[in-house]
Short mmCIF file of C-alpha atoms (C1' of nucleotides) in Angstrom, two decimals:
data_model
loop_
_atom_site.label_atom_id
_atom_site.label_comp_id
_atom_site.label_asym_id
_atom_site.label_seq_id
_atom_site.Cartn_x
_atom_site.Cartn_y
_atom_site.Cartn_z
CA MET A 1 -47.14 -2.10 56.62
CA GLN A 2 -48.36 -5.21 54.84
CA THR A 3 -45.99 -5.63 51.93
CA GLU A 4 -43.61 -2.84 52.75
CA ARG A 5 -40.50 -4.76 51.68
CA ARG A 6 -39.81 -4.23 48.03
CA ARG A 7 -38.73 -6.93 45.64
CA GLN A 8 -35.00 -7.31 45.68
CA LEU A 9 -34.75 -9.41 42.56
CA SER A 10 -35.74 -8.22 39.13
CA THR A 11 -37.71 -10.35 36.80
CA ALA A 12 -35.72 -11.87 33.98
CA GLU A 13 -37.53 -9.69 31.49
CA GLU A 14 -36.59 -6.50 33.34
CA ARG A 15 -32.99 -7.65 33.51
CA ARG A 16 -32.91 -8.39 29.84
CA GLU A 17 -34.01 -4.85 29.14
CA THR A 18 -31.39 -3.44 31.49
CA VAL A 19 -28.74 -5.48 29.76
CA LEU A 20 -29.91 -4.37 26.35
CA ARG A 21 -29.78 -0.74 27.39
CA THR A 22 -26.39 -0.85 29.09
CA ALA A 23 -24.78 -3.18 26.56
CA ILE A 24 -25.08 -0.41 23.98
CA GLY A 25 -22.41 1.52 25.85
CA ALA A 26 -20.26 -1.55 26.21
CA PHE A 27 -20.34 -2.61 22.56
CA ALA A 28 -20.08 0.97 21.28
CA ALA A 29 -16.38 1.24 22.00
CA ARG A 30 -14.91 -1.96 20.57
CA GLY A 31 -17.69 -3.66 18.66
CA TYR A 32 -18.73 -7.28 18.55
CA PHE A 33 -15.37 -9.07 18.56
CA GLY A 34 -13.59 -6.54 20.73
CA THR A 35 -16.09 -6.51 23.59
CA THR A 36 -16.16 -9.26 26.19
CA THR A 37 -19.24 -10.63 27.88
CA THR A 38 -17.60 -9.69 31.18
CA GLU A 39 -17.63 -6.03 30.13
CA VAL A 40 -21.28 -6.29 29.18
CA ALA A 41 -22.03 -7.87 32.55
CA ARG A 42 -20.17 -5.17 34.45
CA ALA A 43 -22.05 -2.44 32.55
CA ALA A 44 -25.32 -4.08 33.55
CA GLY A 45 -24.22 -4.66 37.13
CA ILE A 46 -24.65 -8.42 37.04
CA SER A 47 -22.33 -11.41 36.93
CA GLN A 48 -20.95 -12.68 33.65
CA ALA A 49 -22.62 -16.03 34.21
CA TYR A 50 -26.01 -14.42 34.43
CA VAL A 51 -25.62 -12.85 31.02
CA TYR A 52 -25.76 -16.41 29.72
CA ARG A 53 -29.01 -17.03 31.58
CA LEU A 54 -30.60 -14.08 29.86
CA PHE A 55 -29.15 -14.66 26.40
CA PRO A 56 -28.13 -18.00 24.90
CA SER A 57 -24.92 -16.66 23.35
CA LYS A 58 -22.84 -13.55 22.83
CA GLU A 59 -24.02 -13.43 19.25
CA SER A 60 -27.72 -13.44 20.12
CA LEU A 61 -27.07 -10.75 22.72
CA PHE A 62 -25.35 -8.55 20.15
CA VAL A 63 -28.13 -9.13 17.66
CA ALA A 64 -30.69 -8.12 20.27
CA VAL A 65 -28.71 -4.95 20.99
CA VAL A 66 -28.58 -4.09 17.30
CA GLU A 67 -32.30 -4.65 16.89
CA HIS A 68 -32.94 -2.53 19.96
CA CYS A 69 -30.96 0.34 18.41
CA PHE A 70 -32.86 0.14 15.15
CA VAL A 71 -36.12 0.34 17.06
CA GLN A 72 -34.91 3.48 18.83
CA VAL A 73 -33.85 5.09 15.57
CA ARG A 74 -37.15 4.27 13.97
CA ALA A 75 -39.05 5.70 16.91
CA SER A 76 -37.04 8.89 16.65
CA LEU A 77 -37.82 9.24 12.94
CA GLU A 78 -41.50 8.58 13.58
CA LEU A 79 -41.58 11.35 16.12
CA ALA A 80 -40.02 13.78 13.69
CA ALA A 81 -42.29 12.71 10.87
CA ALA A 82 -45.37 13.19 13.03
CA GLU A 83 -44.33 16.73 13.88
CA ALA A 84 -43.57 17.68 10.29
CA LYS A 85 -46.64 15.97 8.89
CA GLY A 86 -48.12 17.50 5.80
CA SER A 87 -44.98 19.36 4.81
CA SER A 88 -42.93 18.78 1.70
CA ALA A 89 -40.56 15.83 1.42
CA GLU A 90 -37.57 18.12 1.94
CA VAL A 91 -38.96 19.48 5.17
CA VAL A 92 -39.89 16.04 6.51
CA LEU A 93 -36.48 14.63 5.65
CA HIS A 94 -34.80 17.57 7.28
CA ALA A 95 -36.89 17.13 10.42
CA MET A 96 -35.93 13.45 10.46
CA GLY A 97 -32.27 14.37 10.15
CA GLU A 98 -32.59 16.81 13.03
CA SER A 99 -34.33 14.26 15.19
CA TYR A 100 -31.73 11.65 14.34
CA ALA A 101 -28.94 14.07 15.18
CA ARG A 102 -30.50 14.69 18.58
CA LEU A 103 -31.07 11.01 19.22
CA ILE A 104 -27.51 10.01 18.62
CA SER A 105 -25.92 12.98 20.31
CA ASP A 106 -24.19 10.62 22.71
CA ASN A 107 -22.78 8.75 19.69
CA ASP A 108 -23.32 5.27 21.08
CA LEU A 109 -26.34 4.51 18.96
CA MET A 110 -24.41 5.45 15.86
CA LEU A 111 -21.36 3.46 16.86
CA ILE A 112 -23.51 0.38 17.33
CA GLN A 113 -24.75 0.80 13.78
CA LEU A 114 -21.18 1.06 12.57
CA HIS A 115 -20.04 -2.00 14.50
CA ALA A 116 -23.12 -3.91 13.43
CA GLN A 117 -22.19 -3.21 9.82
CA ALA A 118 -18.67 -4.45 10.45
CA ALA A 119 -19.86 -7.62 12.16
CA ALA A 120 -22.45 -8.21 9.47
CA VAL A 121 -19.67 -9.09 7.06
CA SER A 122 -18.82 -12.34 8.81
CA GLU A 123 -21.76 -13.07 11.13
CA PRO A 124 -24.90 -14.12 9.24
CA ALA A 125 -27.23 -13.47 12.18
CA VAL A 126 -25.96 -9.91 12.51
CA ARG A 127 -26.21 -9.42 8.77
CA GLU A 128 -29.83 -10.45 8.85
CA ALA A 129 -30.56 -8.03 11.69
CA VAL A 130 -28.86 -5.18 9.83
CA ARG A 131 -30.74 -5.96 6.64
CA GLN A 132 -34.07 -6.05 8.45
CA GLY A 133 -33.23 -2.86 10.29
CA TYR A 134 -32.38 -0.89 7.18
CA ALA A 135 -35.20 -2.47 5.21
CA ARG A 136 -37.73 -1.10 7.66
CA LEU A 137 -35.92 2.22 7.98
CA VAL A 138 -35.77 2.79 4.24
CA GLU A 139 -39.38 1.82 3.69
CA TYR A 140 -40.47 4.02 6.55
CA VAL A 141 -38.50 7.04 5.39
CA ARG A 142 -39.76 6.60 1.86
CA GLY A 143 -43.35 6.35 3.01
CA ALA A 144 -43.33 9.03 5.66
CA SER A 145 -41.46 11.62 3.63
CA GLY A 146 -43.02 10.87 0.29
CA GLY A 147 -39.66 11.80 -1.18
CA GLU A 148 -38.18 10.51 -4.39
CA GLU A 149 -35.71 7.64 -4.55
CA ARG A 150 -32.78 10.01 -4.84
CA GLN A 151 -33.75 11.99 -1.79
CA VAL A 152 -34.17 8.88 0.33
CA GLN A 153 -30.86 7.54 -0.92
CA GLU A 154 -29.13 10.80 -0.10
CA PHE A 155 -30.70 10.75 3.37
CA PHE A 156 -29.03 7.44 4.15
CA ALA A 157 -25.78 8.37 2.44
CA THR A 158 -25.58 11.38 4.75
CA GLY A 159 -26.19 9.08 7.69
CA MET A 160 -23.30 6.89 6.63
CA LEU A 161 -21.09 9.95 6.34
CA CYS A 162 -22.00 10.72 9.95
CA HIS A 163 -20.70 7.29 10.93
CA LEU A 164 -17.36 8.18 9.42
CA LEU A 165 -17.20 11.56 11.15
CA VAL A 166 -18.07 10.07 14.53
CA SER A 167 -15.77 7.08 14.23
CA MET A 168 -12.69 9.18 13.65
CA ASP A 169 -13.84 11.99 15.91
CA ALA A 170 -13.58 14.52 13.12
CA ASP A 171 -14.80 17.24 15.47
CA ALA A 172 -11.46 17.13 17.21
CA VAL A 173 -9.62 17.94 13.99
CA ASP A 174 -9.67 21.49 12.78
CA ALA A 175 -8.82 21.33 9.09
CA PRO A 176 -10.40 22.12 5.74
CA TRP A 177 -11.07 18.50 4.91
CA THR A 178 -13.14 17.92 8.05
CA ARG A 179 -15.14 21.06 7.33
CA THR A 180 -15.82 19.81 3.83
CA LEU A 181 -17.09 16.44 5.04
CA SER A 182 -19.17 17.79 7.90
CA ALA A 183 -20.61 20.83 6.13
CA GLY A 184 -24.27 21.30 6.91
CA ILE A 185 -24.46 18.30 9.22
CA THR A 186 -26.17 19.15 12.48
CA HIS A 187 -24.91 17.74 15.70
CA TYR A 188 -25.27 18.41 19.36
CA MET B 1 26.63 -21.82 -14.29
CA GLN B 2 27.90 -19.19 -11.89
CA THR B 3 24.88 -18.16 -9.88
CA GLU B 4 22.31 -20.42 -11.49
CA ARG B 5 20.58 -21.26 -8.17
CA ARG B 6 18.00 -18.65 -7.31
CA ARG B 7 17.54 -17.21 -3.88
CA GLN B 8 15.22 -19.29 -1.78
CA LEU B 9 14.69 -16.73 0.94
CA SER B 10 12.95 -13.42 0.40
CA THR B 11 14.30 -10.22 1.76
CA ALA B 12 12.44 -8.90 4.77
CA GLU B 13 11.16 -6.00 2.72
CA GLU B 14 9.67 -8.28 0.10
CA ARG B 15 8.02 -10.34 2.81
CA ARG B 16 6.57 -7.28 4.41
CA GLU B 17 4.95 -6.35 1.13
CA THR B 18 3.59 -9.85 0.67
CA VAL B 19 2.11 -9.76 4.14
CA LEU B 20 0.54 -6.36 3.53
CA ARG B 21 -1.05 -7.57 0.31
CA THR B 22 -2.37 -10.85 1.68
CA ALA B 23 -3.39 -9.47 5.06
CA ILE B 24 -6.02 -7.38 3.31
CA GLY B 25 -7.93 -10.55 2.56
CA ALA B 26 -7.47 -11.81 6.09
CA PHE B 27 -8.64 -8.68 7.88
CA ALA B 28 -11.44 -8.03 5.37
CA ALA B 29 -13.67 -10.70 6.83
CA ARG B 30 -13.60 -10.11 10.56
CA GLY B 31 -11.76 -6.85 11.10
CA TYR B 32 -9.09 -5.90 13.60
CA PHE B 33 -10.31 -7.64 16.75
CA GLY B 34 -11.84 -10.62 14.97
CA THR B 35 -8.79 -11.61 12.94
CA THR B 36 -5.90 -13.54 14.50
CA THR B 37 -2.27 -13.11 13.64
CA THR B 38 -2.23 -16.81 12.83
CA GLU B 39 -4.78 -16.20 10.07
CA VAL B 40 -2.67 -13.36 8.71
CA ALA B 41 0.38 -15.62 8.74
CA ARG B 42 -1.43 -18.43 6.95
CA ALA B 43 -2.66 -16.00 4.27
CA ALA B 44 0.93 -14.90 3.70
CA GLY B 45 2.31 -18.43 3.78
CA ILE B 46 4.66 -17.84 6.69
CA SER B 47 4.77 -18.83 10.34
CA GLN B 48 2.91 -16.79 12.92
CA ALA B 49 6.16 -16.08 14.72
CA TYR B 50 7.64 -14.48 11.62
CA VAL B 51 4.80 -11.99 11.43
CA TYR B 52 6.25 -10.57 14.63
CA ARG B 53 9.68 -10.25 13.06
CA LEU B 54 8.22 -8.16 10.28
CA PHE B 55 5.86 -6.06 12.38
CA PRO B 56 6.28 -5.15 16.04
CA SER B 57 2.64 -5.74 16.94
CA LYS B 58 -0.75 -6.68 15.57
CA GLU B 59 -1.80 -3.08 15.81
CA SER B 60 1.09 -1.74 13.74
CA LEU B 61 0.44 -4.46 11.18
CA PHE B 62 -3.20 -3.45 10.89
CA VAL B 63 -2.26 0.20 10.64
CA ALA B 64 0.16 -0.61 7.84
CA VAL B 65 -2.55 -2.55 6.03
CA VAL B 66 -4.96 0.38 6.35
CA GLU B 67 -2.37 2.83 5.04
CA HIS B 68 -1.61 0.47 2.17
CA CYS B 69 -5.29 0.44 1.22
CA PHE B 70 -5.55 4.22 1.27
CA VAL B 71 -2.53 4.43 -1.03
CA GLN B 72 -4.20 2.07 -3.47
CA VAL B 73 -7.44 4.03 -3.43
CA ARG B 74 -5.57 7.28 -3.97
CA ALA B 75 -3.65 5.80 -6.88
CA SER B 76 -6.88 4.66 -8.44
CA LEU B 77 -8.41 8.11 -8.16
CA GLU B 78 -5.28 9.69 -9.60
CA LEU B 79 -5.50 7.43 -12.62
CA ALA B 80 -9.10 8.40 -13.20
CA ALA B 81 -8.40 12.08 -12.72
CA ALA B 82 -5.54 11.97 -15.20
CA GLU B 83 -7.79 10.44 -17.85
CA ALA B 84 -10.59 12.92 -17.31
CA LYS B 85 -8.30 15.90 -17.05
CA GLY B 86 -9.69 19.18 -18.25
CA SER B 87 -13.31 18.11 -17.98
CA SER B 88 -15.89 19.58 -15.65
CA ALA B 89 -15.96 18.72 -11.97
CA GLU B 90 -18.96 16.46 -12.50
CA VAL B 91 -17.20 14.44 -15.16
CA VAL B 92 -14.02 14.11 -13.13
CA LEU B 93 -15.91 13.02 -10.03
CA HIS B 94 -17.87 10.51 -12.06
CA ALA B 95 -14.68 9.12 -13.55
CA MET B 96 -13.24 8.82 -10.06
CA GLY B 97 -16.33 6.99 -8.90
CA GLU B 98 -16.07 4.61 -11.81
CA SER B 99 -12.41 3.96 -11.15
CA TYR B 100 -13.11 3.42 -7.47
CA ALA B 101 -15.89 0.99 -8.31
CA ARG B 102 -13.53 -1.01 -10.47
CA LEU B 103 -10.76 -0.97 -7.88
CA ILE B 104 -12.87 -2.36 -5.11
CA SER B 105 -14.73 -4.87 -7.22
CA ASP B 106 -13.36 -7.63 -5.02
CA ASN B 107 -14.76 -5.79 -2.00
CA ASP B 108 -11.77 -6.40 0.25
CA LEU B 109 -10.40 -2.88 -0.06
CA MET B 110 -13.75 -1.47 0.93
CA LEU B 111 -14.17 -3.85 3.83
CA ILE B 112 -10.80 -2.81 5.19
CA GLN B 113 -11.97 0.79 5.14
CA LEU B 114 -15.09 -0.21 7.03
CA HIS B 115 -13.18 -2.23 9.62
CA ALA B 116 -10.61 0.53 9.94
CA GLN B 117 -13.41 2.93 10.76
CA ALA B 118 -14.74 0.54 13.38
CA ALA B 119 -11.33 0.03 14.97
CA ALA B 120 -10.62 3.76 14.86
CA VAL B 121 -13.17 4.27 17.61
CA SER B 122 -11.04 2.57 20.24
CA GLU B 123 -7.52 2.36 18.78
CA PRO B 124 -5.79 5.74 18.57
CA ALA B 125 -3.15 4.56 16.09
CA VAL B 126 -5.83 3.32 13.71
CA ARG B 127 -7.80 6.52 14.16
CA GLU B 128 -4.76 8.54 13.18
CA ALA B 129 -4.23 6.42 10.07
CA VAL B 130 -7.86 6.79 9.04
CA ARG B 131 -7.77 10.54 9.59
CA GLN B 132 -4.61 10.91 7.54
CA GLY B 133 -6.03 8.68 4.83
CA TYR B 134 -9.25 10.63 4.44
CA ALA B 135 -7.47 13.95 4.85
CA ARG B 136 -5.33 13.22 1.82
CA LEU B 137 -8.21 11.70 -0.10
CA VAL B 138 -10.50 14.66 0.47
CA GLU B 139 -7.83 17.20 -0.39
CA TYR B 140 -6.91 15.28 -3.49
CA VAL B 141 -10.48 14.92 -4.70
CA ARG B 142 -11.14 18.58 -4.06
CA GLY B 143 -8.05 19.65 -5.93
CA ALA B 144 -8.24 17.25 -8.84
CA SER B 145 -11.94 17.68 -9.49
CA GLY B 146 -12.15 21.38 -8.78
CA GLY B 147 -15.63 20.66 -7.51
CA GLU B 148 -17.49 22.58 -4.85
CA GLU B 149 -17.62 21.56 -1.21
CA ARG B 150 -21.03 20.00 -1.64
CA GLN B 151 -19.96 17.86 -4.55
CA VAL B 152 -16.91 16.57 -2.74
CA GLN B 153 -18.97 15.85 0.34
CA GLU B 154 -21.53 13.96 -1.70
CA PHE B 155 -18.75 11.98 -3.34
CA PHE B 156 -17.62 10.64 0.02
CA ALA B 157 -21.14 10.18 1.32
CA THR B 158 -21.79 7.94 -1.65
CA GLY B 159 -18.65 6.01 -0.85
CA MET B 160 -19.87 5.45 2.69
CA LEU B 161 -23.18 4.22 1.34
CA CYS B 162 -21.21 1.68 -0.70
CA HIS B 163 -19.67 0.40 2.52
CA LEU B 164 -23.14 -0.29 3.86
CA LEU B 165 -24.26 -2.05 0.70
CA VAL B 166 -21.19 -4.25 0.60
CA SER B 167 -21.19 -5.07 4.32
CA MET B 168 -24.69 -6.46 4.26
CA ASP B 169 -24.36 -7.90 0.78
CA ALA B 170 -27.33 -5.92 -0.46
CA ASP B 171 -26.86 -7.38 -3.95
CA ALA B 172 -28.14 -10.68 -2.64
CA VAL B 173 -31.42 -9.11 -1.55
CA ASP B 174 -33.97 -8.34 -4.22
CA ALA B 175 -36.27 -5.77 -2.68
CA PRO B 176 -37.35 -2.16 -3.26
CA TRP B 177 -35.29 -0.83 -0.37
CA THR B 178 -32.04 -2.25 -1.74
CA ARG B 179 -32.81 -0.77 -5.13
CA THR B 180 -33.41 2.60 -3.52
CA LEU B 181 -30.09 2.55 -1.69
CA SER B 182 -28.04 1.26 -4.60
CA ALA B 183 -29.67 3.32 -7.35
CA GLY B 184 -27.11 4.68 -9.77
CA ILE B 185 -24.17 3.10 -8.01
CA THR B 186 -21.90 1.29 -10.42
CA HIS B 187 -20.32 -1.96 -9.44
CA TYR B 188 -18.60 -4.84 -11.13
"C1'" DC C 1 35.75 -23.07 3.53
"C1'" DA C 2 34.51 -20.02 7.16
"C1'" DC C 3 31.87 -16.73 9.31
"C1'" DG C 4 28.75 -12.96 10.30
"C1'" DA C 5 24.33 -11.32 9.06
"C1'" DG C 6 19.85 -12.12 7.68
"C1'" DT C 7 15.66 -15.30 7.05
"C1'" DG C 8 12.56 -18.38 9.12
"C1'" DT C 9 10.30 -21.67 12.52
"C1'" DG C 10 8.61 -25.00 16.49
"C1'" DA C 11 7.49 -24.90 20.73
"C1'" DG C 12 6.23 -22.56 24.06
"C1'" DT C 13 4.26 -18.50 27.77
"C1'" DG C 14 0.99 -16.17 30.53
"C1'" DG C 15 -3.27 -14.45 30.00
"C1'" DT C 16 -8.07 -14.09 28.48
"C1'" DC C 17 -12.19 -15.67 26.38
"C1'" DA C 18 -17.09 -17.70 25.82
"C1'" DA C 19 -19.64 -20.89 27.88
"C1'" DC C 20 -20.99 -24.05 31.75
"C1'" DC C 21 -22.42 -25.92 36.20
"C1'" DA C 22 -23.21 -26.64 40.94
"C1'" DC C 23 -25.09 -24.20 44.30
"C1'" DA C 24 -27.18 -20.25 47.20
"C1'" DC C 25 -30.75 -17.09 47.88
"C1'" DA C 26 -35.47 -14.76 47.03
"C1'" DT C 27 -40.15 -15.18 46.07
"C1'" DA C 28 -44.94 -16.72 45.77
"C1'" DA C 29 -48.34 -19.99 46.62
"C1'" DA C 30 -50.16 -23.91 49.29
"C1'" DT D 1 -43.77 -23.90 57.17
"C1'" DT D 2 -42.98 -26.30 53.28
"C1'" DT D 3 -42.25 -26.63 48.52
"C1'" DA D 4 -41.59 -25.36 43.76
"C1'" DT D 5 -39.88 -21.95 40.84
"C1'" DG D 6 -37.19 -18.22 39.53
"C1'" DT D 7 -33.06 -15.08 40.30
"C1'" DG D 8 -28.30 -14.77 40.73
"C1'" DT D 9 -23.20 -16.01 41.52
"C1'" DG D 10 -18.42 -18.18 42.25
"C1'" DG D 11 -15.57 -21.08 40.27
"C1'" DT D 12 -14.12 -23.64 36.50
"C1'" DT D 13 -12.93 -25.40 31.79
"C1'" DG D 14 -10.84 -26.06 27.44
"C1'" DA D 15 -9.78 -23.41 23.64
"C1'" DC D 16 -7.41 -19.77 21.81
"C1'" DC D 17 -4.97 -15.39 21.86
"C1'" DA D 18 -0.76 -12.01 21.16
"C1'" DC D 19 3.67 -12.35 21.76
"C1'" DT D 20 8.54 -14.52 22.79
"C1'" DC D 21 12.72 -17.21 22.42
"C1'" DA D 22 16.05 -20.57 21.37
"C1'" DC D 23 17.58 -22.44 17.48
"C1'" DA D 24 18.08 -23.92 12.38
"C1'" DC D 25 18.90 -22.68 7.92
"C1'" DT D 26 20.49 -19.66 3.93
"C1'" DC D 27 23.09 -16.19 1.94
"C1'" DG D 28 26.83 -13.05 0.51
"C1'" DT D 29 31.58 -12.09 1.18
"C1'" DG D 30 36.60 -12.83 1.98
#
DNA sequence: CACGAGTGTGAGTGGTCAACCACACATAAA
DNA sequence: TTTATGTGTGGTTGACCACTCACACTCGTG
């Protein structure tokens, strides 16, 4: 049974990935300022002190989380685009919307985007991450869909409307105004 | 010279209004969790302790600020609708958009909306205020413009896109993707 | 002037936060 | 087994937070 005993410790790189994944849930509720590093640590199952071994500061951790989310969103859109390849811009954009809706069905991804936007106002590092994230997203959607400016713009405007619906849990309100805002928007 | 000397002290009601007005600027930068009551007090020119005489808690203060902003937005749309009365839905909605663009030219109103959305996720009182605010806004826009569901929805989606542009200061970035997102969106 | 009611503050309070550090334990290679 | 390196934590620190309270001042009225 040579090396039967398994490693008990993770490598730092594995831990960083764990933290990135679990921190999404932690930051999703209360955003950058409202979430403590202790909460992030608890979500990852490590001590608060160790968070500071893996990331130099709370800000750099949050930035890494935001970047991680943008990568996931992009990957989701790429998947959809690959499946709908060769179709018209409308069809590709619709497939992207569907894929996006499925990706963020647990809402956390979307809430991170919302909180990243909010933090971007005062935190330059976050602002830069958000800019880069949307820059790549917009260019990708434009290229992959082949749609016109207006269509691409509307695609993102609809995404932003989703942020609003999720943030105030519009699903839980049964009224004409929520039906107006959420008309035609898929969600799971 | 009977009552020549003017009052030196404000009434509590006047102070409350001052605080509501100035707190917009304070909360606009870092949102609900990121802004301290001391900052709000300094913006209003009063002591931090007195903030707690005027409002029972930080949360109720923030909620009042959010409601105040929604009232201002609604008033702005009403003004625009009155001027464009009798025109087609498109024209009315465009006039509303113009008026809205002028109202939030200093960005603070819009940033409060963004931060209110973010705080709504975890703070039930804020969520209720945001729901009420948008409920009235949507119903008003629908009624005053006479537009179809889709038009009203697009109106708000465009507004949400403005939040994104303002939060990451897209104006400061000269690139194709910012031009795509901000195409046709007036701002002053 | 006197006096009650309203306006306003300085100086706290207990609690929490991001960040740090000394130290313990696990691992891999010599 | 020894040693160097990497993984991980308990305990702390100084700053700062929302919120409170005793007290001072101003005002309108009789």
